Short mmCIF file of C-alpha atoms in Angstrom, two decimals:
data_model
loop_
_atom_site.label_atom_id
_atom_site.label_comp_id
_atom_site.label_asym_id
_atom_site.label_seq_id
_atom_site.Cartn_x
_atom_site.Cartn_y
_atom_site.Cartn_z
CA MET A 1497 -0.17 0.02 0.23
CA GLY A 1498 1.62 3.31 -0.40
CA ASP A 1499 2.77 6.46 -0.80
CA ARG A 1500 1.98 7.04 -4.41
CA ALA A 1501 -0.86 8.40 -6.45
CA LEU A 1502 -3.70 6.29 -7.93
CA THR A 1503 -2.80 6.04 -11.50
CA GLU A 1504 -5.62 3.74 -12.70
CA ALA A 1505 -8.96 3.29 -10.92
CA PRO A 1506 -10.38 -0.20 -11.35
CA ALA A 1507 -12.86 -0.89 -13.99
CA THR A 1508 -16.46 0.13 -13.25
CA GLY A 1509 -18.47 -2.40 -11.29
CA LEU A 1510 -15.50 -4.40 -10.08
CA ILE A 1511 -15.68 -3.59 -6.72
CA GLU A 1512 -19.21 -3.63 -6.44
CA ASP A 1513 -19.17 -7.08 -7.77
CA LEU A 1514 -16.46 -7.99 -5.40
CA PHE A 1515 -18.25 -6.51 -2.52
CA ARG A 1516 -21.42 -8.50 -3.31
CA ARG A 1517 -19.78 -11.68 -3.74
CA GLU A 1518 -17.71 -11.55 -0.58
CA PHE A 1519 -20.83 -9.93 1.41
CA GLY A 1520 -22.82 -13.21 0.84
CA ARG A 1521 -19.92 -15.66 1.20
CA LEU A 1522 -18.82 -14.25 4.51
CA VAL A 1523 -22.27 -13.60 5.99
CA SER A 1524 -23.14 -17.26 5.17
CA ALA A 1525 -19.52 -18.78 6.50
CA LEU A 1526 -19.76 -16.42 9.53
CA THR A 1527 -23.43 -17.56 10.29
CA ARG A 1528 -22.41 -21.05 9.92
CA LEU A 1529 -19.84 -20.84 12.64
CA LEU A 1530 -21.59 -18.79 14.95
CA GLY A 1531 -25.30 -20.10 14.33
CA LEU A 1532 -28.58 -18.40 13.27
CA LYS A 1533 -29.05 -16.58 16.48
CA ASN A 1534 -26.01 -14.49 15.66
CA LEU A 1535 -27.08 -13.74 12.17
CA THR A 1536 -27.34 -10.01 12.63
CA LEU A 1537 -23.82 -10.11 14.23
CA ALA A 1538 -22.39 -11.89 11.43
CA GLU A 1539 -24.07 -9.43 9.05
CA ASP A 1540 -22.59 -6.48 11.29
CA VAL A 1541 -18.86 -7.80 11.20
CA VAL A 1542 -18.95 -8.14 7.34
CA GLN A 1543 -20.51 -4.91 6.93
CA ASP A 1544 -17.88 -3.45 9.13
CA ALA A 1545 -15.12 -5.23 7.23
CA LEU A 1546 -16.50 -4.09 3.81
CA ILE A 1547 -16.88 -0.41 5.24
CA THR A 1548 -12.94 -0.71 6.26
CA ALA A 1549 -11.91 -1.73 2.83
CA MET A 1550 -14.14 1.35 1.22
CA GLN A 1551 -12.02 3.51 3.69
CA ALA A 1552 -8.86 2.05 3.19
CA TRP A 1553 -9.20 1.78 -0.65
CA ARG A 1554 -9.88 5.66 -1.12
CA PHE A 1555 -6.40 6.21 -2.63
CA GLU A 1556 -5.45 2.82 -4.01
CA VAL A 1557 -7.00 -0.69 -4.17
CA PRO A 1558 -4.78 -3.44 -2.94
CA ARG A 1559 -3.27 -5.98 -5.26
CA ASP A 1560 -5.48 -8.69 -3.99
CA PRO A 1561 -8.49 -7.04 -2.70
CA LYS A 1562 -10.38 -10.31 -2.11
CA ALA A 1563 -7.39 -11.64 0.22
CA TRP A 1564 -7.61 -8.06 2.16
CA ILE A 1565 -11.35 -8.33 2.64
CA LEU A 1566 -11.01 -11.88 3.96
CA ARG A 1567 -8.17 -10.89 6.40
CA VAL A 1568 -9.91 -7.77 7.85
CA ALA A 1569 -13.16 -9.91 8.00
CA LYS A 1570 -11.32 -12.75 9.81
CA ASN A 1571 -9.85 -10.06 12.32
CA ARG A 1572 -13.31 -8.76 13.18
CA ALA A 1573 -14.94 -12.12 13.56
CA LEU A 1574 -11.91 -12.97 15.93
CA ASP A 1575 -12.33 -9.85 18.10
CA VAL A 1576 -16.19 -10.40 18.44
CA ILE A 1577 -15.78 -14.10 19.37
CA ARG A 1578 -13.07 -12.94 21.93
CA ARG A 1579 -15.01 -10.07 23.25
CA ASP A 1580 -18.78 -10.50 22.65
CA ARG A 1581 -20.58 -12.10 25.44
CA ARG A 1582 -23.73 -12.10 23.66
CA LEU A 1583 -22.35 -15.19 21.58
CA ALA A 1584 -22.30 -17.38 24.79
CA PRO A 1585 -22.65 -20.37 24.97
CA LEU A 1586 -19.92 -20.86 22.01
CA PRO A 1587 -19.17 -24.39 20.56
CA PRO A 1588 -15.80 -25.64 22.32
CA LEU A 1589 -13.62 -24.82 19.23
CA LEU A 1590 -14.34 -21.11 19.77
CA GLU A 1591 -13.91 -21.17 23.30
CA SER A 1592 -10.24 -22.22 23.25
CA GLU A 1593 -7.67 -19.84 22.31
CA TRP A 1594 -5.78 -22.74 20.62
CA THR A 1595 -8.41 -23.53 18.17
CA VAL A 1596 -10.36 -20.37 17.36
CA ALA A 1597 -8.29 -19.00 14.55
CA GLY A 1598 -8.29 -22.38 13.13
CA ALA A 1599 -11.88 -22.74 13.15
CA VAL A 1600 -12.50 -19.35 11.68
CA ASP A 1601 -10.08 -20.04 8.77
CA SER A 1602 -11.41 -23.37 8.00
CA VAL A 1603 -14.99 -21.87 7.82
CA LEU A 1604 -13.93 -18.74 5.68
CA ALA A 1605 -11.76 -21.05 3.36
CA GLU A 1606 -12.63 -20.59 -0.48
CA SER A 1607 -13.22 -24.30 -0.66
CA GLU A 1608 -16.42 -23.77 1.76
CA THR A 1609 -17.86 -20.95 -0.28
CA ALA A 1610 -20.50 -23.21 -2.01
CA SER A 1611 -21.67 -25.01 0.97
CA SER A 1612 -21.98 -22.22 3.27
CA GLN A 1613 -24.28 -20.25 0.69
CA LEU A 1614 -26.29 -23.30 -0.04
CA ALA A 1615 -26.93 -23.59 3.57
CA MET A 1616 -28.02 -20.26 3.82
CA MET A 1617 -30.23 -20.23 0.69
CA PHE A 1618 -31.82 -23.38 1.96
CA SER A 1619 -32.47 -22.24 5.51
CA ILE A 1620 -33.99 -18.95 3.78
CA CYS A 1621 -36.50 -20.97 1.51
CA ASP A 1622 -38.40 -22.21 4.40
CA GLU A 1623 -42.07 -22.96 3.82
CA ALA A 1624 -42.90 -20.70 6.84
CA LEU A 1625 -42.00 -17.68 4.85
CA SER A 1626 -43.53 -16.11 1.65
CA GLU A 1627 -41.92 -16.26 -1.75
CA ASP A 1628 -41.35 -12.42 -1.66
CA THR A 1629 -39.68 -12.91 1.91
CA HIS A 1630 -37.34 -15.66 0.24
CA VAL A 1631 -36.28 -13.10 -2.62
CA THR A 1632 -35.84 -10.19 -0.32
CA LEU A 1633 -33.68 -12.31 2.31
CA ILE A 1634 -31.42 -13.65 -0.60
CA LEU A 1635 -31.02 -10.11 -1.88
CA ARG A 1636 -30.10 -8.82 1.53
CA LEU A 1637 -27.88 -11.77 3.05
CA LEU A 1638 -26.22 -13.19 -0.26
CA CYS A 1639 -26.17 -10.26 -2.21
CA GLY A 1640 -25.84 -7.49 0.27
CA LEU A 1641 -28.25 -5.02 -1.10
CA SER A 1642 -29.69 -2.44 1.24
CA SER A 1643 -33.47 -2.39 2.10
CA GLY A 1644 -33.76 0.87 0.36
CA GLU A 1645 -32.23 -0.75 -2.87
CA ILE A 1646 -34.60 -3.78 -2.60
CA ALA A 1647 -37.65 -1.67 -2.15
CA ARG A 1648 -36.54 0.42 -5.42
CA ALA A 1649 -36.14 -2.71 -7.21
CA PHE A 1650 -39.79 -4.05 -6.46
CA LEU A 1651 -41.56 -0.81 -6.19
CA VAL A 1652 -42.36 -0.74 -2.69
CA GLU A 1653 -41.99 1.12 0.66
CA THR A 1654 -38.67 0.50 2.41
CA GLN A 1655 -40.71 -0.13 5.58
CA ILE A 1656 -42.29 -3.11 3.80
CA ILE A 1657 -38.89 -4.58 3.03
CA ASP A 1658 -37.84 -3.76 6.41
CA ARG A 1659 -40.85 -5.93 7.82
CA ARG A 1660 -40.08 -8.54 5.84
CA LEU A 1661 -36.46 -8.72 6.57
CA HIS A 1662 -37.40 -8.51 10.16
CA ARG A 1663 -39.96 -11.38 9.93
CA GLY A 1664 -37.33 -13.55 7.92
CA ARG A 1665 -34.60 -12.81 10.40
CA THR A 1666 -36.88 -13.73 13.30
CA ARG A 1667 -37.83 -16.97 11.49
CA LEU A 1668 -34.01 -17.95 10.72
CA GLN A 1669 -33.10 -17.14 14.39
CA LYS A 1670 -35.79 -19.78 15.68
CA LEU A 1671 -34.04 -22.30 13.29
CA GLY A 1672 -30.76 -22.15 15.41
CA ALA A 1673 -28.50 -23.33 12.87
CA LEU A 1674 -28.10 -23.29 9.37
CA VAL A 1675 -29.60 -26.49 7.46
CA ASP A 1676 -27.46 -28.96 6.36
CA VAL A 1677 -28.20 -29.37 2.59
CA ARG A 1678 -26.89 -32.78 2.29
CA ASP A 1679 -29.30 -34.06 5.38
CA ILE A 1680 -32.69 -32.48 5.37
CA ALA A 1681 -35.95 -34.23 5.08
CA ASP A 1682 -37.68 -31.65 2.99
CA ARG A 1683 -34.86 -30.77 0.44
CA ASP A 1684 -36.42 -31.24 -2.60
CA VAL A 1685 -39.30 -28.70 -1.65
CA ARG A 1686 -36.72 -26.35 -0.31
CA LEU A 1687 -34.77 -26.73 -3.72
CA ARG A 1688 -38.06 -25.86 -5.65
CA SER A 1689 -38.35 -22.66 -3.63
CA VAL A 1690 -34.72 -21.97 -4.19
CA MET A 1691 -35.12 -22.26 -7.73
CA GLN A 1692 -38.42 -20.14 -7.90
CA ALA A 1693 -36.42 -17.53 -5.72
CA LEU A 1694 -33.78 -17.32 -8.09
CA TYR A 1695 -36.20 -17.22 -11.02
CA LEU A 1696 -37.99 -14.24 -9.65
CA LEU A 1697 -34.28 -12.45 -8.84
CA PHE A 1698 -33.28 -12.86 -12.27
CA ASN A 1699 -36.36 -11.66 -13.83
CA GLU A 1700 -36.34 -8.49 -11.46
CA GLY A 1701 -33.06 -7.98 -12.85
CA PHE A 1702 -34.14 -8.63 -16.58
CA HIS A 1703 -37.41 -6.85 -16.95
CA GLY A 1704 -37.75 -5.25 -13.44
CA SER A 1705 -40.53 -3.00 -12.20
CA ASN A 1706 -38.04 -0.13 -11.25
CA ARG A 1707 -39.31 2.65 -13.42
CA GLU A 1708 -35.96 4.77 -13.79
CA ASN A 1709 -33.79 1.73 -14.19
CA PRO A 1710 -35.57 -1.28 -15.58
CA LEU A 1711 -32.61 -3.45 -16.15
CA LEU A 1712 -30.42 -4.49 -13.07
CA PRO A 1713 -27.65 -6.52 -14.51
CA GLY A 1714 -26.29 -7.04 -11.02
CA MET A 1715 -29.27 -8.79 -9.85
CA SER A 1716 -29.40 -11.29 -13.05
CA ALA A 1717 -25.73 -11.89 -12.28
CA ASP A 1718 -26.11 -12.80 -8.83
CA ALA A 1719 -28.96 -15.20 -9.84
CA LEU A 1720 -26.79 -16.83 -12.30
CA ARG A 1721 -23.79 -17.05 -9.81
CA LEU A 1722 -26.36 -18.80 -7.03
CA ALA A 1723 -27.82 -20.98 -9.35
CA GLU A 1724 -24.21 -22.23 -10.51
CA LEU A 1725 -23.39 -22.53 -6.85
CA LEU A 1726 -26.07 -25.13 -6.49
CA LEU A 1727 -24.46 -27.08 -9.40
CA GLU A 1728 -21.37 -27.03 -7.42
CA SER A 1729 -22.75 -29.34 -4.75
CA LEU A 1730 -23.50 -33.05 -5.63
CA SER A 1731 -26.74 -32.86 -3.22
CA THR A 1732 -28.19 -30.07 -5.56
CA ARG A 1733 -26.58 -31.05 -8.78
CA ARG A 1734 -29.84 -31.62 -10.47
CA ALA A 1735 -30.93 -31.68 -14.12
CA GLU A 1736 -33.49 -29.02 -13.61
CA VAL A 1737 -30.99 -26.69 -11.95
CA HIS A 1738 -28.85 -26.83 -15.26
CA ALA A 1739 -32.08 -26.06 -17.20
CA LEU A 1740 -32.29 -22.88 -14.69
CA ALA A 1741 -28.78 -22.00 -15.16
CA ALA A 1742 -29.10 -22.41 -18.92
CA LEU A 1743 -32.16 -20.29 -18.76
CA PHE A 1744 -30.27 -17.24 -17.20
CA CYS A 1745 -27.27 -17.62 -19.42
CA PHE A 1746 -29.34 -17.37 -22.76
CA HIS A 1747 -31.44 -14.40 -21.36
CA ALA A 1748 -28.20 -12.92 -19.75
CA SER A 1749 -26.36 -12.94 -23.11
CA ARG A 1750 -28.69 -10.47 -24.81
CA LEU A 1751 -28.99 -8.22 -21.42
CA GLU A 1752 -26.93 -5.35 -22.65
CA THR A 1753 -28.80 -5.16 -26.03
CA ARG A 1754 -32.21 -4.85 -24.46
CA LEU A 1755 -31.80 -0.86 -23.61
CA ASP A 1756 -30.27 1.37 -26.54
CA ALA A 1757 -27.99 4.34 -25.49
CA ASP A 1758 -31.00 6.53 -24.51
CA GLY A 1759 -32.10 3.75 -22.04
CA VAL A 1760 -35.20 2.75 -24.24
CA PHE A 1761 -36.17 -0.95 -24.74
CA VAL A 1762 -35.11 -2.42 -28.01
CA PRO A 1763 -37.60 -4.87 -29.34
CA LEU A 1764 -35.92 -8.35 -30.25
CA VAL A 1765 -36.29 -7.77 -33.96
CA ASP A 1766 -34.25 -4.76 -33.77
CA GLN A 1767 -31.53 -6.05 -31.27
CA ASP A 1768 -27.79 -6.06 -32.60
CA ARG A 1769 -27.11 -9.83 -32.27
CA SER A 1770 -23.49 -9.38 -32.85
CA LEU A 1771 -23.36 -7.82 -29.51
CA TRP A 1772 -24.97 -11.01 -27.72
CA ASP A 1773 -22.36 -12.42 -25.49
CA ARG A 1774 -21.14 -15.40 -27.24
CA SER A 1775 -19.66 -16.96 -24.09
CA LEU A 1776 -22.76 -16.73 -21.97
CA ILE A 1777 -24.78 -18.33 -24.90
CA HIS A 1778 -22.13 -21.27 -25.03
CA ARG A 1779 -22.15 -21.64 -21.11
CA GLY A 1780 -26.16 -21.94 -21.69
CA VAL A 1781 -25.74 -24.55 -24.28
CA VAL A 1782 -23.48 -26.63 -22.08
CA HIS A 1783 -25.98 -26.35 -19.29
CA LEU A 1784 -28.85 -27.26 -21.49
CA SER A 1785 -27.06 -30.54 -22.74
CA ALA A 1786 -26.40 -31.31 -18.95
CA ALA A 1787 -30.11 -30.62 -18.33
CA SER A 1788 -31.47 -33.31 -20.90
CA SER A 1789 -29.80 -35.94 -18.57
CA GLY A 1790 -32.73 -35.66 -16.17
CA THR A 1791 -35.94 -37.81 -16.50
CA GLU A 1792 -38.29 -35.12 -15.79
CA LEU A 1793 -39.06 -32.40 -18.00
CA THR A 1794 -39.63 -29.20 -16.11
CA ARG A 1795 -40.91 -25.66 -16.90
CA TRP A 1796 -37.20 -24.65 -16.61
CA HIS A 1797 -36.29 -27.03 -19.50
CA LEU A 1798 -38.87 -25.80 -21.84
CA GLU A 1799 -38.17 -22.16 -20.95
CA ALA A 1800 -34.44 -22.92 -21.45
CA GLY A 1801 -35.07 -24.53 -24.88
CA ILE A 1802 -37.40 -21.48 -26.05
CA ALA A 1803 -34.42 -19.10 -24.92
CA CYS A 1804 -31.84 -21.04 -26.70
CA GLU A 1805 -33.60 -21.11 -29.98
CA HIS A 1806 -33.71 -17.09 -29.80
CA ALA A 1807 -30.04 -17.10 -28.70
CA ILE A 1808 -28.61 -19.25 -31.36
CA ALA A 1809 -30.63 -17.85 -34.40
CA SER A 1810 -29.16 -15.27 -36.66
CA SER A 1811 -32.39 -13.20 -37.02
CA VAL A 1812 -36.00 -13.17 -35.97
CA LYS A 1813 -36.77 -14.74 -39.54
CA GLU A 1814 -34.13 -17.29 -39.25
CA THR A 1815 -35.46 -18.57 -35.97
CA ASN A 1816 -36.92 -22.04 -35.39
CA TRP A 1817 -40.61 -20.79 -34.66
CA GLU A 1818 -41.95 -24.25 -35.21
CA ARG A 1819 -39.81 -25.72 -32.13
CA ILE A 1820 -40.49 -22.47 -30.37
CA VAL A 1821 -44.40 -23.07 -30.74
CA ASP A 1822 -43.90 -26.86 -29.62
CA LEU A 1823 -41.98 -25.71 -26.56
CA TYR A 1824 -44.83 -23.26 -25.69
CA ASP A 1825 -47.48 -25.76 -26.30
CA ALA A 1826 -45.83 -28.00 -23.73
CA LEU A 1827 -45.15 -25.07 -21.26
CA LEU A 1828 -48.62 -23.91 -21.43
CA ASN A 1829 -49.48 -27.35 -20.44
CA LEU A 1830 -47.10 -27.48 -17.66
CA ALA A 1831 -47.35 -24.14 -16.34
CA PRO A 1832 -50.36 -22.37 -17.63
CA GLY A 1833 -50.39 -18.75 -17.27
CA PRO A 1834 -51.44 -15.55 -19.27
CA VAL A 1835 -47.64 -14.43 -20.12
CA VAL A 1836 -46.97 -18.11 -21.46
CA ALA A 1837 -50.08 -17.69 -23.70
CA LEU A 1838 -49.18 -14.16 -24.90
CA ASN A 1839 -45.56 -15.37 -25.89
CA ARG A 1840 -46.92 -18.38 -27.41
CA ALA A 1841 -49.51 -16.37 -29.50
CA ILE A 1842 -46.54 -14.08 -30.59
CA ALA A 1843 -44.60 -17.28 -31.74
CA ILE A 1844 -47.73 -18.38 -33.63
CA GLY A 1845 -47.82 -15.08 -35.39
CA GLU A 1846 -44.35 -15.86 -36.63
CA LEU A 1847 -44.64 -19.22 -37.74
CA ARG A 1848 -48.55 -19.09 -39.19
CA GLY A 1849 -48.74 -15.21 -39.96
CA PRO A 1850 -50.00 -12.26 -38.15
CA SER A 1851 -53.87 -13.13 -38.31
CA ALA A 1852 -53.22 -16.18 -36.66
CA GLY A 1853 -51.24 -14.63 -33.93
CA ARG A 1854 -53.73 -11.87 -33.68
CA ASP A 1855 -56.66 -14.27 -33.42
CA LEU A 1856 -55.12 -15.95 -30.33
CA LEU A 1857 -54.36 -12.25 -28.65
CA ARG A 1858 -57.73 -10.91 -29.07
CA ALA A 1859 -59.20 -13.91 -27.34
CA MET A 1860 -57.09 -12.95 -24.35
CA ALA A 1861 -58.32 -9.51 -24.11
CA GLU A 1862 -60.96 -10.37 -21.24
CA ASP A 1863 -58.18 -11.39 -18.96
CA GLN A 1864 -57.49 -8.56 -16.38
CA ARG A 1865 -53.82 -9.55 -15.82
CA ILE A 1866 -53.23 -9.50 -19.59
CA SER A 1867 -55.15 -6.27 -20.42
CA GLN A 1868 -53.05 -4.12 -17.92
CA TYR A 1869 -49.98 -5.19 -19.44
CA PRO A 1870 -48.60 -2.76 -22.05
CA PHE A 1871 -46.58 -5.50 -23.74
CA TYR A 1872 -49.52 -7.37 -24.68
CA TRP A 1873 -51.21 -4.24 -26.69
CA ALA A 1874 -47.55 -3.60 -28.09
CA ALA A 1875 -47.68 -7.11 -29.52
CA MET A 1876 -50.92 -6.81 -31.06
CA ALA A 1877 -50.06 -3.39 -32.58
CA ASP A 1878 -46.81 -5.30 -33.99
CA LEU A 1879 -49.02 -8.00 -35.80
CA GLU A 1880 -51.56 -5.35 -37.18
CA LYS A 1881 -48.70 -3.44 -38.52
CA ARG A 1882 -47.28 -6.50 -40.06
CA ALA A 1883 -50.89 -7.10 -41.60
CA GLY A 1884 -50.79 -3.73 -43.03
CA ASN A 1885 -53.61 -2.42 -40.71
CA ARG A 1886 -52.11 1.02 -39.74
CA ALA A 1887 -54.99 2.40 -38.00
CA GLU A 1888 -55.26 -0.51 -35.57
CA ALA A 1889 -51.74 -0.41 -35.06
CA CYS A 1890 -51.93 3.34 -34.32
CA GLY A 1891 -54.48 2.82 -31.55
CA LEU A 1892 -52.88 -0.35 -29.89
CA TYR A 1893 -49.36 1.43 -29.64
CA GLU A 1894 -51.22 4.39 -27.80
CA ARG A 1895 -52.96 1.83 -25.55
CA ALA A 1896 -49.52 0.22 -24.86
CA MET A 1897 -48.03 3.83 -24.16
CA SER A 1898 -50.93 4.51 -21.60
CA LEU A 1899 -49.84 1.59 -19.82
CA ALA A 1900 -46.22 1.57 -19.75
CA ARG A 1901 -44.55 1.34 -16.55
CA SER A 1902 -41.24 2.92 -17.28
CA ARG A 1903 -39.88 5.54 -19.86
CA ALA A 1904 -37.82 2.62 -21.27
CA GLU A 1905 -41.05 1.02 -22.36
CA ARG A 1906 -43.23 3.98 -23.12
CA VAL A 1907 -40.44 5.46 -25.39
CA SER A 1908 -40.11 2.19 -27.07
CA TYR A 1909 -43.84 2.07 -28.03
CA GLU A 1910 -43.86 5.72 -29.03
CA ARG A 1911 -40.92 4.91 -31.53
CA ARG A 1912 -42.70 2.11 -33.19
CA LEU A 1913 -45.74 4.48 -33.53
CA GLN A 1914 -43.89 6.95 -35.17
CA GLN A 1915 -42.54 4.65 -37.59
CA LEU A 1916 -46.21 4.01 -38.91
CA HIS A 1917 -46.55 7.53 -40.20
CA MET B 617 5.34 24.83 -6.16
CA PRO B 618 4.56 24.85 -2.20
CA LYS B 619 3.02 21.80 -0.75
CA TYR B 620 -0.11 21.50 1.42
CA MET B 621 -1.36 18.52 3.19
CA PHE B 622 -4.84 17.51 3.39
CA ILE B 623 -5.68 15.82 6.76
CA PHE B 624 -8.94 13.79 6.54
CA ARG B 625 -11.09 13.42 9.89
CA GLY B 626 -13.98 11.18 9.90
CA GLY B 627 -15.90 10.35 6.72
CA ALA B 628 -16.57 6.66 7.96
CA PRO B 629 -20.12 6.31 6.85
CA GLU B 630 -22.72 6.48 9.76
CA ILE B 631 -25.26 4.83 7.49
CA PRO B 632 -25.62 1.36 8.94
CA ASP B 633 -26.62 -0.45 5.58
CA LEU B 634 -24.61 1.12 3.09
CA SER B 635 -24.57 -1.28 -0.09
CA PRO B 636 -21.83 -2.69 -2.14
CA THR B 637 -23.24 -0.44 -4.91
CA GLU B 638 -23.30 2.85 -2.90
CA MET B 639 -19.73 1.57 -1.76
CA GLU B 640 -18.45 1.38 -5.08
CA ALA B 641 -20.04 4.68 -6.30
CA HIS B 642 -18.25 6.56 -2.99
CA LEU B 643 -14.99 5.14 -3.88
CA ARG B 644 -15.40 6.15 -7.61
CA LYS B 645 -15.76 9.82 -6.43
CA TRP B 646 -12.21 9.43 -4.41
CA TYR B 647 -10.67 8.08 -7.85
CA ALA B 648 -12.33 10.73 -9.89
CA TRP B 649 -11.22 13.70 -7.39
CA ALA B 650 -7.71 12.16 -7.06
CA GLY B 651 -7.47 11.57 -10.60
CA GLU B 652 -8.33 15.08 -11.49
CA LEU B 653 -5.44 16.24 -8.92
CA ALA B 654 -3.13 13.72 -10.32
CA LYS B 655 -3.90 14.98 -14.19
CA ALA B 656 -3.02 18.34 -13.31
CA GLY B 657 0.17 17.40 -11.64
CA ARG B 658 -0.75 18.32 -8.21
CA HIS B 659 -1.22 14.99 -6.49
CA THR B 660 2.09 13.57 -4.89
CA GLY B 661 0.63 10.93 -2.57
CA GLY B 662 -1.73 9.91 -0.13
CA GLN B 663 -2.01 7.60 3.05
CA PRO B 664 -5.05 5.94 4.17
CA LEU B 665 -5.08 5.11 8.10
CA ASP B 666 -6.49 2.37 9.82
CA GLY B 667 -8.81 2.77 12.74
CA MET B 668 -6.73 0.91 15.26
CA GLY B 669 -3.56 2.34 17.03
CA LYS B 670 -1.79 3.45 20.01
CA THR B 671 -0.81 6.83 21.37
CA ILE B 672 2.36 7.49 23.45
CA ARG B 673 2.34 10.39 25.84
CA GLY B 674 4.27 12.46 28.17
CA ARG B 675 7.78 12.01 29.88
CA ASN B 676 6.78 8.86 31.13
CA ARG B 677 5.90 7.31 27.62
CA THR B 678 2.53 6.46 28.79
CA VAL B 679 1.26 3.98 26.00
CA THR B 680 -2.68 3.84 25.64
CA ASP B 681 -4.75 1.91 23.05
CA GLY B 682 -5.91 4.22 20.02
CA PRO B 683 -6.51 7.72 19.79
CA TYR B 684 -9.88 7.65 21.51
CA ALA B 685 -11.43 10.52 19.56
CA GLU B 686 -14.90 10.81 18.45
CA SER B 687 -15.40 9.23 15.10
CA LYS B 688 -15.88 12.19 13.33
CA ASP B 689 -12.56 13.64 14.69
CA LEU B 690 -10.55 10.60 13.90
CA VAL B 691 -7.71 11.16 11.66
CA THR B 692 -8.50 8.80 8.63
CA GLY B 693 -5.78 9.62 6.02
CA SER B 694 -3.83 12.36 4.29
CA LEU B 695 -2.99 13.36 0.97
CA VAL B 696 -0.17 15.81 0.04
CA ILE B 697 -0.85 18.16 -3.05
CA GLU B 698 0.83 20.91 -4.75
CA ALA B 699 -0.85 24.49 -4.97
CA SER B 700 0.14 28.10 -5.44
CA SER B 701 -1.53 29.35 -2.30
CA LEU B 702 -3.34 28.25 0.85
CA GLU B 703 -6.68 29.60 -0.81
CA GLU B 704 -6.10 27.45 -3.91
CA ALA B 705 -5.28 24.49 -2.04
CA THR B 706 -8.46 24.94 0.24
CA GLU B 707 -10.44 25.41 -2.95
CA LEU B 708 -9.09 22.10 -4.45
CA ALA B 709 -10.25 20.42 -1.23
CA MET B 710 -13.91 21.66 -1.78
CA ASP B 711 -14.72 18.54 -4.08
CA CYS B 712 -13.30 15.93 -1.78
CA PRO B 713 -15.73 13.03 -1.36
CA VAL B 714 -15.12 13.02 2.55
CA PHE B 715 -17.77 15.28 3.11
CA GLU B 716 -20.45 12.71 1.64
CA PHE B 717 -20.30 10.96 5.04
CA GLY B 718 -19.82 14.10 7.18
CA GLY B 719 -16.14 14.01 7.31
CA SER B 720 -13.59 17.10 7.24
CA VAL B 721 -10.53 18.12 5.58
CA GLU B 722 -7.69 20.12 7.30
CA VAL B 723 -5.45 22.09 4.77
CA ARG B 724 -2.00 22.67 6.34
CA PRO B 725 0.98 24.15 4.49
CA VAL B 726 4.01 21.86 4.43
CA VAL B 727 7.21 23.72 5.51
CA HIS B 728 9.56 24.03 2.88
CA HIS B 729 12.93 25.08 3.23
CA ASP B 730 14.43 26.25 -0.19
CA LEU B 731 13.28 29.76 -0.26
#
């Protein structure tokens, strides 16, 4: 560290990414060591270590930032264990000065990263807590988001997030110790909840409800990171987790092209496919082929299959719409829902022509959930435009604009409307 | 050119749940500020200080733990810059990100011997 000027600042996002990863890793590890009743203490220790790092890195980032944080966190943890009487009673390993440092070292070791975080995710995804609380706790405890940030992402009041966190922490503290993922009775139930929570987390980053900032790539990256952690452990390495990871990879590969330089949504047909992240698409293909080893076809397989067809196609025209429609048929069967039906109708519009798609879409207009969804009206407008019905398309784009949830959406429909003239 | 030392006090956030995003954003401000100074050829070196330490006092050299200052008064780092006058040095300190979290900057001329 030194007495010299900072010549080169680290690339944007690197520190944030490191802090998010380390927050989740260290909070999980320390909670495993100190027990869930000391969850908030573990959070405080890690928060303190990160703040210390931030203060110390104002002039220069250390050569090995990760090791730096680890060292500070370890020292803080040792201080707390030696001095904080709230911790008592401690396991014998932590009571003895001879063994305490070794115990802290081994739980903080890189090799324990996956298992501690898995234990945390599985503890969080408890049946007694709601899906929303699962996602909120994951964002707080495994990604280090503040309650204000979580509130902004989900468009709710910060107090609501604070209440959720409080409920969640209280429940976790009652559990005593983090669950052992290799040895719990309801592992499959919890795994499904974990996957569902990661899916919600990813989606929030991919087409989130945040008005000013509808894309939150950090959240999507967190979801992919945590899904891949599930695959590191034998007890959770399942075909359907590979399918979920594949889905995340395919979607994430085009995350950057979804918004243009003005922060406006770019429809799939206009996205610059040369900018799609090839390495993520490749990673998705690898996950998808691993997913096919399973015996059960889950909705994650089907959704990943659809996303894959889009990711590997050279244009909208060259896309294998027949296969996509087949996959949507199967998905509608397995997980019926208005958004799946909507996307299937769009695919049919590509495969069999605009009027086939439009007929299906029109039949859905009664559904309240769909009629409030701006994307529905825009999709119908796109089809009317393709069918040459300018006047209808105009009215539909206007309707989509009136329902738009963000500037990114509204301006996107506005532009398509202007293209009609 | 005369040298001045910026002595930073406090500025460690009191906000309990500052997030990784916000921490990076704060660091970016420091890098931008120091980068500007460096670009203008004024920045000669900075030193962050850790919170822990000892104080040795008096003829008896009594050693105590830490400087037990209020956290807002604790020296958290220093930076030496070049400026033509104390006024200019003070002006350069105005954009320092330490103020974001309630810290302060003391601007002191460094004694120079070749007149």
